[in-house]
Amino acid sequence: MALLEVLHYPDPRLRRRAKPVAAVDATVRRLIDDMFETMYAAPGVGLAAVQVGVDRRVVVVDVSEDKSAPLALVNPEILEREGEEEMQEGCLSVPGVYEPVRRAERIRYRALDRDGAPIEGAAEGLLAVCIQHECDHLEGRLFVDYLSELKRQRIRKRLEKQRRLGTEAPRPGRREGTLI
Ligand code: GNR
Ligand code: NI
């Protein structure tokens, strides 16, 4: 198992459309295992392969509080969307930013599991939001795309500055723009 590096917005690799997985082989299973380890360590409730620089249609999700509901989805498809809700979203590729996004409240999805077996399921609440958020990543879409141009520009500038300064997030006792 290995921790993978998570790309940050506005890295252009986050904008690629991920390619379908032809066969769920040992390489894909290792990627899934490494993605779970990376997601749990972050910590996050979901992660798409695109975020770790792999442009394949693979996502992992676990919205439980005790790592008890791992869900690996290969070539996921959303079959049905129903209702609407607004939820505060964050993204490991857009650190420190939390903004409300409107999405479908309930979905039905189809995918292959870690063994390559077809699965179908229904989801609501945070799980439904998370699966939609991850499927967006596979299309090169980020949750900031649902925000206003002005907000997105501010977020991009802030993250570009953090990258230049080599700081991931402002820490207490360390003001932005200072190098102490
Ligand atoms: O950890 C995450 N939390 C989250 C909260 C609300 C809506 C979506 C998410 S997904 C995010 C992890 C991530 O970036 N997945 O791509
Ligand atoms: Ni994300």
GROMACS .gro file of C-alpha atoms and ligand atoms in nm:
model
  197
    1MET     CA    1   0.000   0.000   0.000
    2ALA     CA    2   0.112   0.352  -0.066
    3LEU     CA    3   0.003   0.708  -0.011
    4LEU     CA    4  -0.048   0.888  -0.340
    5GLU     CA    5   0.005   1.258  -0.407
    6VAL     CA    6  -0.324   1.446  -0.456
    7LEU     CA    7  -0.319   1.710  -0.733
    8HIS     CA    8  -0.445   2.057  -0.648
    9TYR     CA    9  -0.661   2.292  -0.855
   10PRO     CA   10  -0.573   2.449  -1.099
   11ASP     CA   11  -0.353   2.157  -1.210
   12PRO     CA   12  -0.449   2.091  -1.576
   13ARG     CA   13  -0.441   1.713  -1.518
   14LEU     CA   14  -0.763   1.755  -1.315
   15ARG     CA   15  -0.933   1.865  -1.640
   16ARG     CA   16  -0.867   1.548  -1.840
   17ARG     CA   17  -1.157   1.315  -1.917
   18ALA     CA   18  -1.070   0.978  -1.765
   19LYS     CA   19  -1.064   0.668  -1.990
   20PRO     CA   20  -1.269   0.356  -1.922
   21VAL     CA   21  -1.096   0.066  -1.747
   22ALA     CA   22  -1.079  -0.228  -1.990
   23ALA     CA   23  -1.020  -0.497  -1.726
   24VAL     CA   24  -1.014  -0.488  -1.347
   25ASP     CA   25  -0.672  -0.649  -1.307
   26ALA     CA   26  -0.409  -0.649  -1.031
   27THR     CA   27  -0.287  -0.302  -1.132
   28VAL     CA   28  -0.636  -0.156  -1.094
   29ARG     CA   29  -0.686  -0.335  -0.761
   30ARG     CA   30  -0.359  -0.193  -0.630
   31LEU     CA   31  -0.465   0.154  -0.747
   32ILE     CA   32  -0.797   0.110  -0.560
   33ASP     CA   33  -0.617   0.001  -0.241
   34ASP     CA   34  -0.373   0.294  -0.261
   35MET     CA   35  -0.661   0.533  -0.324
   36PHE     CA   36  -0.847   0.407  -0.013
   37GLU     CA   37  -0.532   0.453   0.195
   38THR     CA   38  -0.483   0.805   0.054
   39MET     CA   39  -0.850   0.899   0.107
   40TYR     CA   40  -0.858   0.771   0.468
   41ALA     CA   41  -0.528   0.944   0.551
   42ALA     CA   42  -0.642   1.281   0.412
   43PRO     CA   43  -0.911   1.233   0.557
   44GLY     CA   44  -1.180   1.246   0.288
   45VAL     CA   45  -1.503   1.068   0.199
   46GLY     CA   46  -1.417   1.011  -0.167
   47LEU     CA   47  -1.133   1.015  -0.419
   48ALA     CA   48  -1.116   0.984  -0.798
   49ALA     CA   49  -0.813   0.841  -0.980
   50VAL     CA   50  -0.789   1.168  -1.176
   51GLN     CA   51  -0.696   1.339  -0.847
   52VAL     CA   52  -0.386   1.122  -0.812
   53GLY     CA   53  -0.281   1.175  -1.174
   54VAL     CA   54  -0.429   0.853  -1.317
   55ASP     CA   55  -0.675   0.923  -1.600
   56ARG     CA   56  -0.882   0.606  -1.558
   57ARG     CA   57  -1.245   0.578  -1.450
   58VAL     CA   58  -1.190   0.460  -1.092
   59VAL     CA   59  -1.332   0.613  -0.773
   60VAL     CA   60  -1.341   0.517  -0.406
   61VAL     CA   61  -1.595   0.640  -0.153
   62ASP     CA   62  -1.663   0.588   0.219
   63VAL     CA   63  -1.905   0.823   0.393
   64SER     CA   64  -1.912   0.624   0.720
   65GLU     CA   65  -1.745   0.763   1.032
   66ASP     CA   66  -1.550   0.445   1.103
   67LYS     CA   67  -1.422   0.331   0.760
   68SER     CA   68  -1.695   0.066   0.759
   69ALA     CA   69  -1.849   0.136   0.417
   70PRO     CA   70  -1.573   0.129   0.154
   71LEU     CA   71  -1.714   0.145  -0.199
   72ALA     CA   72  -1.490   0.110  -0.503
   73LEU     CA   73  -1.652   0.199  -0.835
   74VAL     CA   74  -1.489   0.123  -1.170
   75ASN     CA   75  -1.645   0.279  -1.483
   76PRO     CA   76  -1.930   0.423  -1.273
   77GLU     CA   77  -2.245   0.550  -1.445
   78ILE     CA   78  -2.530   0.744  -1.292
   79LEU     CA   79  -2.850   0.587  -1.424
   80GLU     CA   80  -3.111   0.810  -1.258
   81ARG     CA   81  -3.116   1.134  -1.066
   82GLU     CA   82  -3.409   1.248  -0.851
   83GLY     CA   83  -3.485   1.552  -0.640
   84GLU     CA   84  -3.256   1.838  -0.553
   85GLU     CA   85  -3.057   1.940  -0.248
   86GLU     CA   86  -2.786   2.184  -0.161
   87MET     CA   87  -2.492   2.063   0.042
   88GLN     CA   88  -2.167   2.219   0.158
   89GLU     CA   89  -1.893   2.053  -0.046
   90GLY     CA   90  -1.521   2.032  -0.019
   91CYS     CA   91  -1.258   1.862  -0.233
   92LEU     CA   92  -0.914   1.724  -0.155
   93SER     CA   93  -0.796   1.893  -0.477
   94VAL     CA   94  -0.930   2.232  -0.358
   95PRO     CA   95  -0.800   2.237   0.001
   96GLY     CA   96  -0.959   2.469   0.253
   97VAL     CA   97  -1.259   2.561   0.035
   98TYR     CA   98  -1.615   2.468   0.135
   99GLU     CA   99  -1.909   2.599  -0.066
  100PRO     CA  100  -2.272   2.495  -0.117
  101VAL     CA  101  -2.350   2.304  -0.439
  102ARG     CA  102  -2.691   2.195  -0.568
  103ARG     CA  103  -2.712   1.834  -0.687
  104ALA     CA  104  -2.961   1.549  -0.719
  105GLU     CA  105  -3.083   1.421  -0.383
  106ARG     CA  106  -3.113   1.056  -0.487
  107ILE     CA  107  -2.938   0.860  -0.757
  108ARG     CA  108  -2.915   0.512  -0.899
  109TYR     CA  109  -2.573   0.406  -1.021
  110ARG     CA  110  -2.402   0.118  -1.196
  111ALA     CA  111  -2.034   0.022  -1.192
  112LEU     CA  112  -1.787  -0.263  -1.166
  113ASP     CA  113  -1.659  -0.349  -0.818
  114ARG     CA  114  -1.301  -0.428  -0.707
  115ASP     CA  115  -1.343  -0.781  -0.845
  116GLY     CA  116  -1.472  -0.659  -1.181
  117ALA     CA  117  -1.828  -0.775  -1.102
  118PRO     CA  118  -2.115  -0.550  -1.213
  119ILE     CA  119  -2.297  -0.376  -0.928
  120GLU     CA  120  -2.598  -0.149  -0.917
  121GLY     CA  121  -2.710   0.063  -0.626
  122ALA     CA  122  -2.917   0.352  -0.498
  123ALA     CA  123  -2.783   0.636  -0.286
  124GLU     CA  124  -2.911   0.946  -0.108
  125GLY     CA  125  -2.773   1.218   0.114
  126LEU     CA  126  -2.395   1.253   0.144
  127LEU     CA  127  -2.330   0.926  -0.044
  128ALA     CA  128  -2.534   1.046  -0.344
  129VAL     CA  129  -2.355   1.382  -0.340
  130CYS     CA  130  -2.018   1.214  -0.310
  131ILE     CA  131  -2.076   0.975  -0.603
  132GLN     CA  132  -2.189   1.269  -0.821
  133HIS     CA  133  -1.882   1.469  -0.711
  134GLU     CA  134  -1.651   1.177  -0.799
  135CYS     CA  135  -1.820   1.111  -1.136
  136ASP     CA  136  -1.766   1.482  -1.213
  137HIS     CA  137  -1.390   1.433  -1.151
  138LEU     CA  138  -1.390   1.159  -1.417
  139GLU     CA  139  -1.525   1.418  -1.664
  140GLY     CA  140  -1.263   1.674  -1.562
  141ARG     CA  141  -1.523   1.874  -1.367
  142LEU     CA  142  -1.465   2.022  -1.021
  143PHE     CA  143  -1.717   2.150  -0.767
  144VAL     CA  144  -1.577   2.501  -0.809
  145ASP     CA  145  -1.720   2.493  -1.165
  146TYR     CA  146  -2.066   2.534  -1.006
  147LEU     CA  147  -1.960   2.855  -0.828
  148SER     CA  148  -1.955   3.205  -0.976
  149GLU     CA  149  -1.663   3.303  -1.200
  150LEU     CA  150  -1.558   3.556  -0.934
  151LYS     CA  151  -1.548   3.298  -0.653
  152ARG     CA  152  -1.363   3.048  -0.872
  153GLN     CA  153  -1.105   3.311  -0.969
  154ARG     CA  154  -1.047   3.401  -0.603
  155ILE     CA  155  -1.003   3.036  -0.514
  156ARG     CA  156  -0.761   2.978  -0.804
  157LYS     CA  157  -0.551   3.281  -0.709
  158ARG     CA  158  -0.537   3.173  -0.344
  159LEU     CA  159  -0.428   2.819  -0.433
  160GLU     CA  160  -0.171   2.943  -0.686
  161LYS     CA  161  -0.025   3.166  -0.416
  162GLN     CA  162  -0.014   2.878  -0.168
  163ARG     CA  163   0.170   2.671  -0.429
  164ARG     CA  164   0.424   2.949  -0.490
  165LEU     CA  165   0.486   2.984  -0.117
  166GLY     CA  166   0.501   2.608  -0.070
  167THR     CA  167   0.229   2.624   0.194
  168GLU     CA  168  -0.068   2.392   0.180
  169ALA     CA  169  -0.295   2.591   0.411
  170PRO     CA  170  -0.258   2.892   0.637
  171ARG     CA  171  -0.165   2.770   0.986
  172PRO     CA  172  -0.227   2.946   1.316
  173GLY     CA  173   0.060   3.176   1.405
  174ARG     CA  174   0.171   3.196   1.047
  175ARG     CA  175   0.016   3.472   0.843
  176GLU     CA  176  -0.026   3.435   0.469
  177GLY     CA  177   0.257   3.606   0.287
  178THR     CA  178   0.513   3.562   0.564
  179LEU     CA  179   0.781   3.297   0.554
  180ILE     CA  180   0.846   3.245   0.923
  181GNR     O1  181  -1.373   1.460   0.137
  181GNR     C1  182  -1.460   1.507   0.066
  181GNR     N1  183  -1.572   1.559   0.122
  181GNR     C2  184  -1.685   1.595   0.050
  181GNR     C3  185  -1.783   1.668   0.116
  181GNR     C4  186  -1.897   1.707   0.050
  181GNR     C5  187  -1.914   1.671  -0.083
  181GNR     C6  188  -1.818   1.600  -0.149
  181GNR     C7  189  -1.702   1.561  -0.083
  181GNR     S1  190  -1.584   1.468  -0.168
  181GNR     C8  191  -1.440   1.513  -0.080
  181GNR     C9  192  -1.322   1.429  -0.125
  181GNR    C10  193  -1.290   1.457  -0.270
  181GNR     O2  194  -1.232   1.553  -0.308
  181GNR     N2  195  -1.335   1.372  -0.357
  181GNR     O3  196  -1.313   1.392  -0.488
  182NI      NI  197  -1.305   1.607  -0.510
   0.00000   0.00000   0.00000
